[in-house]
Structures are given as structure tokens and as C-alpha cells.
Amino acid sequence: MHVSDSELTQLMANAQVIAAVGLTSNPQTDPYRVASYQQSQGYRVIAVNREGETVLGHPSVQHVHDIKEPVDIVEVAGNSRHVADVVQDAIRANAKVLWLDRGAYDPAAIAQAEQAGLKVVSNKRFDVEHRRLLAHKQM
């Protein structure tokens, strides 16, 4: 399950589309701040939530597999209750990476994701890792 800095750098550098599970339009939340950062770095961020709202200029979808373009990273912020369902959805959508932010953890779901061929990043914030590994290289 451990992803090296080199692998992490490649995963982030090669990604274009991020499905942000649980992202809402509330700018006071960490997931919103992370998604805003991702968007500022050129990623296409699509909110996956049940609200059907527009988030960061894009309509949200209810499931990862509802996204009509290839999904590179499925990101789950802070809630372990839904990780198993998200893994099923990520597999169905042929996603490449499951990114579990701090607080989102389910060992059985992680094992299932890895068995299905997804790379799993766990207990890391995307914006922190991107700044650490990539932001200085883009200048």
C-alpha cells in the first residue's frame, strides 16, 4: 500500500481528471480548499455528491461512474463510512488511483482496490503532497 514519492509524483503529474467524493460548494471545508488548489493547478475536478449542485464551475454527479470521461484519481476526504462503496464505484469507472485523505480509511476496501489494480494513496492530502513534490518544478 505504500506509494513512494517517485510514484506519487508520477501519479499526480499524469492525472487530469479528479473525482472528488463528498465535495460540496461550501468554501469553508478542507475538501473545497483542496479542490480549489487542484483546479488552480490545471486539474479538472468533478464533485461526486448527492446534492446535484454546481461546484467550482462544474455540475456534480451522484457516482464516479456517471463521469463521462476517464477518471484518473478518485479522492475521498475524511469519511471512512463510504470508502467501500466508493471503491466499487471507482472500479466500475476504471479509475487508476484511489486517494484516501486523512481520516478516510478502510483496510478491506483498500485491499479490494489494490486487487482490482488501483494504486492506493492513503492518509495524505493532495494539495500538501503536490506542493511538496511538484509545485516547485512547475516554475
Short mmCIF file of N, CA and C in Angstrom, two decimals:
data_model
loop_
_atom_site.label_atom_id
_atom_site.label_comp_id
_atom_site.label_asym_id
_atom_site.label_seq_id
_atom_site.Cartn_x
_atom_site.Cartn_y
_atom_site.Cartn_z
N MET A 1 0.82 -1.20 0.00
CA MET A 1 0.00 0.00 0.00
C MET A 1 0.86 1.26 0.00
N HIS A 2 2.09 1.18 0.45
CA HIS A 2 2.93 2.38 0.47
C HIS A 2 3.27 2.80 -0.96
N VAL A 3 3.09 4.08 -1.22
CA VAL A 3 3.43 4.66 -2.52
C VAL A 3 4.63 5.57 -2.30
N SER A 4 5.70 5.32 -3.05
CA SER A 4 6.91 6.12 -2.90
C SER A 4 6.69 7.54 -3.42
N ASP A 5 7.58 8.45 -3.05
CA ASP A 5 7.50 9.82 -3.55
C ASP A 5 7.59 9.84 -5.07
N SER A 6 8.42 8.98 -5.63
CA SER A 6 8.56 8.92 -7.09
C SER A 6 7.24 8.50 -7.74
N GLU A 7 6.60 7.46 -7.19
CA GLU A 7 5.30 7.02 -7.72
C GLU A 7 4.24 8.10 -7.55
N LEU A 8 4.24 8.73 -6.39
CA LEU A 8 3.26 9.78 -6.11
C LEU A 8 3.43 10.94 -7.08
N THR A 9 4.66 11.31 -7.35
CA THR A 9 4.94 12.37 -8.31
C THR A 9 4.39 12.00 -9.68
N GLN A 10 4.62 10.78 -10.12
CA GLN A 10 4.12 10.32 -11.42
C GLN A 10 2.59 10.30 -11.46
N LEU A 11 1.97 9.81 -10.39
CA LEU A 11 0.51 9.75 -10.35
C LEU A 11 -0.10 11.14 -10.50
N MET A 12 0.45 12.11 -9.78
CA MET A 12 -0.08 13.47 -9.84
C MET A 12 0.26 14.14 -11.16
N ALA A 13 1.46 13.91 -11.67
CA ALA A 13 1.88 14.56 -12.92
C ALA A 13 1.09 14.05 -14.11
N ASN A 14 0.68 12.80 -14.08
CA ASN A 14 -0.03 12.20 -15.21
C ASN A 14 -1.55 12.32 -15.12
N ALA A 15 -2.06 12.77 -14.00
CA ALA A 15 -3.51 12.88 -13.81
C ALA A 15 -4.06 14.13 -14.48
N GLN A 16 -5.30 14.02 -14.93
CA GLN A 16 -6.01 15.16 -15.49
C GLN A 16 -7.37 15.35 -14.81
N VAL A 17 -8.08 14.24 -14.60
CA VAL A 17 -9.44 14.31 -14.05
C VAL A 17 -9.46 13.70 -12.65
N ILE A 18 -10.00 14.47 -11.71
CA ILE A 18 -10.12 14.02 -10.33
C ILE A 18 -11.59 14.02 -9.95
N ALA A 19 -12.08 12.86 -9.49
CA ALA A 19 -13.43 12.76 -8.94
C ALA A 19 -13.31 12.97 -7.44
N ALA A 20 -13.87 14.05 -6.94
CA ALA A 20 -13.76 14.41 -5.53
C ALA A 20 -15.04 14.00 -4.80
N VAL A 21 -14.99 12.85 -4.15
CA VAL A 21 -16.16 12.28 -3.50
C VAL A 21 -16.48 13.06 -2.22
N GLY A 22 -17.71 13.54 -2.14
CA GLY A 22 -18.17 14.30 -0.98
C GLY A 22 -17.93 15.79 -1.07
N LEU A 23 -17.32 16.25 -2.15
CA LEU A 23 -17.06 17.68 -2.33
C LEU A 23 -18.38 18.43 -2.52
N THR A 24 -18.54 19.51 -1.76
CA THR A 24 -19.72 20.36 -1.89
C THR A 24 -19.28 21.78 -2.23
N SER A 25 -20.24 22.66 -2.37
CA SER A 25 -19.94 24.05 -2.72
C SER A 25 -19.59 24.91 -1.51
N ASN A 26 -19.41 24.31 -0.35
CA ASN A 26 -19.09 25.06 0.87
C ASN A 26 -17.59 25.41 0.89
N PRO A 27 -17.24 26.67 0.67
CA PRO A 27 -15.83 27.04 0.61
C PRO A 27 -15.11 27.00 1.96
N GLN A 28 -15.84 26.76 3.04
CA GLN A 28 -15.22 26.71 4.37
C GLN A 28 -14.65 25.33 4.70
N THR A 29 -14.81 24.36 3.81
CA THR A 29 -14.36 23.00 4.10
C THR A 29 -13.00 22.71 3.49
N ASP A 30 -12.28 21.78 4.12
CA ASP A 30 -10.99 21.36 3.57
C ASP A 30 -11.12 20.76 2.17
N PRO A 31 -12.10 19.87 1.92
CA PRO A 31 -12.21 19.33 0.56
C PRO A 31 -12.38 20.42 -0.50
N TYR A 32 -13.12 21.47 -0.19
CA TYR A 32 -13.30 22.56 -1.15
C TYR A 32 -11.98 23.27 -1.39
N ARG A 33 -11.23 23.52 -0.32
CA ARG A 33 -9.93 24.20 -0.47
C ARG A 33 -8.97 23.34 -1.29
N VAL A 34 -8.96 22.03 -1.04
CA VAL A 34 -8.09 21.13 -1.80
C VAL A 34 -8.50 21.14 -3.27
N ALA A 35 -9.80 21.03 -3.53
CA ALA A 35 -10.29 21.02 -4.92
C ALA A 35 -9.98 22.34 -5.62
N SER A 36 -10.09 23.45 -4.91
CA SER A 36 -9.74 24.75 -5.50
C SER A 36 -8.26 24.77 -5.89
N TYR A 37 -7.43 24.24 -5.02
CA TYR A 37 -6.00 24.16 -5.33
C TYR A 37 -5.78 23.28 -6.56
N GLN A 38 -6.42 22.12 -6.56
CA GLN A 38 -6.26 21.21 -7.70
C GLN A 38 -6.64 21.90 -9.00
N GLN A 39 -7.77 22.59 -8.97
CA GLN A 39 -8.23 23.30 -10.17
C GLN A 39 -7.22 24.38 -10.58
N SER A 40 -6.64 25.07 -9.61
CA SER A 40 -5.65 26.11 -9.92
C SER A 40 -4.38 25.53 -10.55
N GLN A 41 -4.18 24.24 -10.36
CA GLN A 41 -3.00 23.57 -10.92
C GLN A 41 -3.31 22.88 -12.24
N GLY A 42 -4.52 23.10 -12.77
CA GLY A 42 -4.86 22.57 -14.08
C GLY A 42 -5.63 21.27 -14.11
N TYR A 43 -5.98 20.73 -12.95
CA TYR A 43 -6.76 19.50 -12.92
C TYR A 43 -8.23 19.83 -13.15
N ARG A 44 -8.94 18.90 -13.77
CA ARG A 44 -10.40 19.01 -13.90
C ARG A 44 -10.98 18.26 -12.71
N VAL A 45 -11.65 18.99 -11.82
CA VAL A 45 -12.19 18.42 -10.59
C VAL A 45 -13.70 18.31 -10.73
N ILE A 46 -14.21 17.11 -10.54
CA ILE A 46 -15.65 16.87 -10.63
C ILE A 46 -16.14 16.38 -9.27
N ALA A 47 -17.08 17.12 -8.70
CA ALA A 47 -17.64 16.75 -7.40
C ALA A 47 -18.57 15.55 -7.55
N VAL A 48 -18.43 14.62 -6.64
CA VAL A 48 -19.32 13.47 -6.58
C VAL A 48 -20.08 13.60 -5.27
N ASN A 49 -21.35 13.98 -5.38
CA ASN A 49 -22.20 14.12 -4.19
C ASN A 49 -23.65 13.96 -4.58
N ARG A 50 -24.49 13.79 -3.61
CA ARG A 50 -25.91 13.54 -3.85
C ARG A 50 -26.71 14.84 -4.03
N GLU A 51 -26.07 15.98 -3.86
CA GLU A 51 -26.77 17.26 -3.89
C GLU A 51 -27.11 17.74 -5.29
N GLY A 52 -26.36 17.33 -6.28
CA GLY A 52 -26.61 17.77 -7.65
C GLY A 52 -26.29 19.23 -7.88
N GLU A 53 -25.42 19.79 -7.05
CA GLU A 53 -25.10 21.21 -7.16
C GLU A 53 -23.91 21.43 -8.08
N THR A 54 -23.73 22.67 -8.47
CA THR A 54 -22.55 23.05 -9.24
C THR A 54 -21.45 23.40 -8.24
N VAL A 55 -20.28 22.81 -8.44
CA VAL A 55 -19.15 23.04 -7.54
C VAL A 55 -17.94 23.43 -8.38
N LEU A 56 -17.37 24.58 -8.08
CA LEU A 56 -16.20 25.08 -8.80
C LEU A 56 -16.44 25.15 -10.31
N GLY A 57 -17.67 25.51 -10.67
CA GLY A 57 -18.00 25.73 -12.07
C GLY A 57 -18.42 24.51 -12.85
N HIS A 58 -18.47 23.35 -12.20
CA HIS A 58 -18.87 22.13 -12.89
C HIS A 58 -20.04 21.48 -12.16
N PRO A 59 -21.01 20.93 -12.89
CA PRO A 59 -22.09 20.22 -12.21
C PRO A 59 -21.55 18.96 -11.52
N SER A 60 -22.07 18.68 -10.35
CA SER A 60 -21.65 17.46 -9.66
C SER A 60 -22.41 16.26 -10.24
N VAL A 61 -21.90 15.08 -9.93
CA VAL A 61 -22.55 13.83 -10.33
C VAL A 61 -22.79 13.02 -9.06
N GLN A 62 -23.69 12.03 -9.15
CA GLN A 62 -24.00 11.23 -7.96
C GLN A 62 -23.03 10.09 -7.74
N HIS A 63 -22.41 9.61 -8.81
CA HIS A 63 -21.50 8.47 -8.72
C HIS A 63 -20.29 8.71 -9.61
N VAL A 64 -19.17 8.14 -9.24
CA VAL A 64 -17.96 8.27 -10.06
C VAL A 64 -18.23 7.74 -11.47
N HIS A 65 -18.94 6.63 -11.57
CA HIS A 65 -19.17 6.05 -12.90
C HIS A 65 -20.10 6.90 -13.77
N ASP A 66 -20.70 7.95 -13.20
CA ASP A 66 -21.52 8.87 -14.00
C ASP A 66 -20.66 9.86 -14.78
N ILE A 67 -19.40 9.95 -14.46
CA ILE A 67 -18.49 10.88 -15.15
C ILE A 67 -18.22 10.32 -16.55
N LYS A 68 -18.41 11.15 -17.56
CA LYS A 68 -18.37 10.68 -18.95
C LYS A 68 -16.97 10.69 -19.57
N GLU A 69 -15.96 10.97 -18.79
CA GLU A 69 -14.59 10.98 -19.30
C GLU A 69 -13.74 10.11 -18.38
N PRO A 70 -12.58 9.68 -18.84
CA PRO A 70 -11.74 8.84 -17.98
C PRO A 70 -11.36 9.55 -16.69
N VAL A 71 -11.47 8.84 -15.59
CA VAL A 71 -11.15 9.38 -14.27
C VAL A 71 -9.78 8.85 -13.86
N ASP A 72 -8.89 9.77 -13.55
CA ASP A 72 -7.55 9.37 -13.14
C ASP A 72 -7.47 9.10 -11.64
N ILE A 73 -8.02 10.00 -10.85
CA ILE A 73 -7.94 9.88 -9.39
C ILE A 73 -9.34 10.00 -8.79
N VAL A 74 -9.68 9.06 -7.92
CA VAL A 74 -10.90 9.17 -7.11
C VAL A 74 -10.43 9.52 -5.71
N GLU A 75 -10.80 10.71 -5.27
CA GLU A 75 -10.34 11.22 -3.98
C GLU A 75 -11.48 11.20 -2.97
N VAL A 76 -11.20 10.64 -1.79
CA VAL A 76 -12.18 10.55 -0.72
C VAL A 76 -11.64 11.32 0.47
N ALA A 77 -12.41 12.30 0.93
CA ALA A 77 -11.95 13.13 2.05
C ALA A 77 -12.66 12.76 3.34
N GLY A 78 -11.89 12.35 4.31
CA GLY A 78 -12.27 12.30 5.70
C GLY A 78 -13.39 11.43 6.21
N ASN A 79 -14.03 10.59 5.44
CA ASN A 79 -15.14 9.81 5.97
C ASN A 79 -14.98 8.36 5.56
N SER A 80 -14.71 7.51 6.52
CA SER A 80 -14.48 6.10 6.24
C SER A 80 -15.75 5.30 5.97
N ARG A 81 -16.90 5.85 6.34
CA ARG A 81 -18.16 5.10 6.19
C ARG A 81 -18.42 4.67 4.76
N HIS A 82 -18.01 5.48 3.81
CA HIS A 82 -18.39 5.21 2.42
C HIS A 82 -17.25 4.71 1.55
N VAL A 83 -16.10 4.42 2.14
CA VAL A 83 -14.94 4.03 1.34
C VAL A 83 -15.23 2.77 0.53
N ALA A 84 -15.86 1.76 1.13
CA ALA A 84 -16.14 0.52 0.40
C ALA A 84 -17.03 0.77 -0.82
N ASP A 85 -18.05 1.59 -0.66
CA ASP A 85 -18.92 1.92 -1.80
C ASP A 85 -18.16 2.70 -2.87
N VAL A 86 -17.31 3.60 -2.43
CA VAL A 86 -16.52 4.40 -3.38
C VAL A 86 -15.57 3.50 -4.16
N VAL A 87 -14.98 2.53 -3.49
CA VAL A 87 -14.08 1.60 -4.18
C VAL A 87 -14.83 0.86 -5.29
N GLN A 88 -16.01 0.36 -4.98
CA GLN A 88 -16.81 -0.32 -6.01
C GLN A 88 -17.07 0.60 -7.19
N ASP A 89 -17.41 1.84 -6.90
CA ASP A 89 -17.70 2.82 -7.93
C ASP A 89 -16.44 3.15 -8.74
N ALA A 90 -15.30 3.29 -8.06
CA ALA A 90 -14.04 3.59 -8.75
C ALA A 90 -13.64 2.45 -9.68
N ILE A 91 -13.84 1.22 -9.23
CA ILE A 91 -13.54 0.06 -10.07
C ILE A 91 -14.44 0.06 -11.29
N ARG A 92 -15.72 0.30 -11.08
CA ARG A 92 -16.69 0.34 -12.18
C ARG A 92 -16.34 1.43 -13.20
N ALA A 93 -15.77 2.53 -12.72
CA ALA A 93 -15.41 3.66 -13.59
C ALA A 93 -14.02 3.49 -14.22
N ASN A 94 -13.34 2.39 -13.92
CA ASN A 94 -11.98 2.15 -14.43
C ASN A 94 -11.00 3.24 -14.02
N ALA A 95 -11.16 3.76 -12.81
CA ALA A 95 -10.23 4.77 -12.30
C ALA A 95 -8.85 4.13 -12.11
N LYS A 96 -7.84 4.97 -12.07
CA LYS A 96 -6.47 4.49 -11.92
C LYS A 96 -5.98 4.55 -10.48
N VAL A 97 -6.44 5.56 -9.74
CA VAL A 97 -5.92 5.81 -8.40
C VAL A 97 -7.07 6.05 -7.42
N LEU A 98 -6.97 5.45 -6.25
CA LEU A 98 -7.86 5.76 -5.14
C LEU A 98 -7.04 6.55 -4.14
N TRP A 99 -7.45 7.78 -3.87
CA TRP A 99 -6.72 8.66 -2.96
C TRP A 99 -7.57 8.87 -1.72
N LEU A 100 -7.12 8.35 -0.59
CA LEU A 100 -7.85 8.49 0.67
C LEU A 100 -7.15 9.55 1.51
N ASP A 101 -7.81 10.68 1.68
CA ASP A 101 -7.26 11.75 2.51
C ASP A 101 -7.24 11.31 3.97
N ARG A 102 -6.62 12.12 4.78
CA ARG A 102 -6.57 11.83 6.22
C ARG A 102 -7.98 11.61 6.76
N GLY A 103 -8.13 10.53 7.52
CA GLY A 103 -9.42 10.24 8.13
C GLY A 103 -10.27 9.26 7.34
N ALA A 104 -9.95 9.04 6.09
CA ALA A 104 -10.70 8.07 5.28
C ALA A 104 -9.86 6.80 5.20
N TYR A 105 -10.33 5.74 5.84
CA TYR A 105 -9.53 4.51 5.89
C TYR A 105 -10.44 3.31 6.07
N ASP A 106 -10.22 2.29 5.25
CA ASP A 106 -10.96 1.04 5.34
C ASP A 106 -10.05 -0.04 4.77
N PRO A 107 -9.38 -0.82 5.62
CA PRO A 107 -8.40 -1.80 5.14
C PRO A 107 -8.96 -2.80 4.13
N ALA A 108 -10.18 -3.28 4.35
CA ALA A 108 -10.76 -4.24 3.41
C ALA A 108 -11.02 -3.60 2.06
N ALA A 109 -11.50 -2.37 2.05
CA ALA A 109 -11.76 -1.67 0.79
C ALA A 109 -10.45 -1.37 0.07
N ILE A 110 -9.42 -1.01 0.83
CA ILE A 110 -8.11 -0.76 0.22
C ILE A 110 -7.59 -2.02 -0.45
N ALA A 111 -7.70 -3.15 0.23
CA ALA A 111 -7.25 -4.42 -0.34
C ALA A 111 -8.03 -4.73 -1.62
N GLN A 112 -9.32 -4.48 -1.60
CA GLN A 112 -10.15 -4.72 -2.79
C GLN A 112 -9.72 -3.82 -3.94
N ALA A 113 -9.44 -2.56 -3.65
CA ALA A 113 -9.00 -1.62 -4.69
C ALA A 113 -7.67 -2.07 -5.30
N GLU A 114 -6.74 -2.46 -4.44
CA GLU A 114 -5.44 -2.91 -4.94
C GLU A 114 -5.57 -4.19 -5.76
N GLN A 115 -6.42 -5.09 -5.31
CA GLN A 115 -6.64 -6.34 -6.05
C GLN A 115 -7.22 -6.05 -7.43
N ALA A 116 -8.01 -4.99 -7.54
CA ALA A 116 -8.61 -4.62 -8.83
C ALA A 116 -7.65 -3.81 -9.70
N GLY A 117 -6.45 -3.53 -9.17
CA GLY A 117 -5.45 -2.85 -9.98
C GLY A 117 -5.32 -1.35 -9.75
N LEU A 118 -6.06 -0.81 -8.80
CA LEU A 118 -5.93 0.62 -8.50
C LEU A 118 -4.71 0.85 -7.62
N LYS A 119 -4.01 1.94 -7.88
CA LYS A 119 -2.98 2.41 -6.96
C LYS A 119 -3.73 3.07 -5.82
N VAL A 120 -3.27 2.87 -4.60
CA VAL A 120 -3.94 3.46 -3.45
C VAL A 120 -2.97 4.38 -2.71
N VAL A 121 -3.41 5.61 -2.52
CA VAL A 121 -2.68 6.58 -1.71
C VAL A 121 -3.53 6.81 -0.47
N SER A 122 -2.93 6.64 0.69
CA SER A 122 -3.71 6.72 1.92
C SER A 122 -3.08 7.69 2.92
N ASN A 123 -3.95 8.39 3.63
CA ASN A 123 -3.56 9.28 4.72
C ASN A 123 -2.67 10.43 4.26
N LYS A 124 -2.95 10.96 3.08
CA LYS A 124 -2.19 12.09 2.55
C LYS A 124 -3.17 13.09 1.93
N ARG A 125 -2.86 14.37 2.09
CA ARG A 125 -3.66 15.41 1.44
C ARG A 125 -3.02 15.75 0.10
N PHE A 126 -3.84 15.77 -0.93
CA PHE A 126 -3.34 16.01 -2.28
C PHE A 126 -2.59 17.33 -2.38
N ASP A 127 -3.17 18.40 -1.86
CA ASP A 127 -2.53 19.71 -2.01
C ASP A 127 -1.17 19.77 -1.31
N VAL A 128 -1.08 19.16 -0.14
CA VAL A 128 0.19 19.13 0.59
C VAL A 128 1.24 18.37 -0.21
N GLU A 129 0.87 17.20 -0.72
CA GLU A 129 1.81 16.37 -1.47
C GLU A 129 2.19 17.03 -2.80
N HIS A 130 1.23 17.66 -3.44
CA HIS A 130 1.51 18.32 -4.72
C HIS A 130 2.49 19.47 -4.50
N ARG A 131 2.25 20.27 -3.49
CA ARG A 131 3.17 21.38 -3.20
C ARG A 131 4.57 20.85 -2.89
N ARG A 132 4.62 19.78 -2.13
CA ARG A 132 5.91 19.21 -1.71
C ARG A 132 6.68 18.62 -2.88
N LEU A 133 5.98 17.94 -3.79
CA LEU A 133 6.66 17.18 -4.83
C LEU A 133 6.66 17.82 -6.21
N LEU A 134 5.65 18.64 -6.51
CA LEU A 134 5.53 19.14 -7.89
C LEU A 134 5.51 20.65 -8.05
N ALA A 135 4.97 21.37 -7.11
CA ALA A 135 4.74 22.80 -7.32
C ALA A 135 6.02 23.55 -7.64
N HIS A 136 7.11 23.22 -6.98
CA HIS A 136 8.37 23.92 -7.24
C HIS A 136 8.93 23.60 -8.62
N LYS A 137 8.54 22.48 -9.21
CA LYS A 137 9.05 22.08 -10.52
C LYS A 137 8.31 22.77 -11.67
N GLN A 138 7.15 23.38 -11.37
CA GLN A 138 6.34 23.98 -12.42
C GLN A 138 6.72 25.43 -12.69
N MET A 139 7.65 25.98 -11.95
CA MET A 139 8.03 27.38 -12.13
C MET A 139 9.11 27.53 -13.16
#
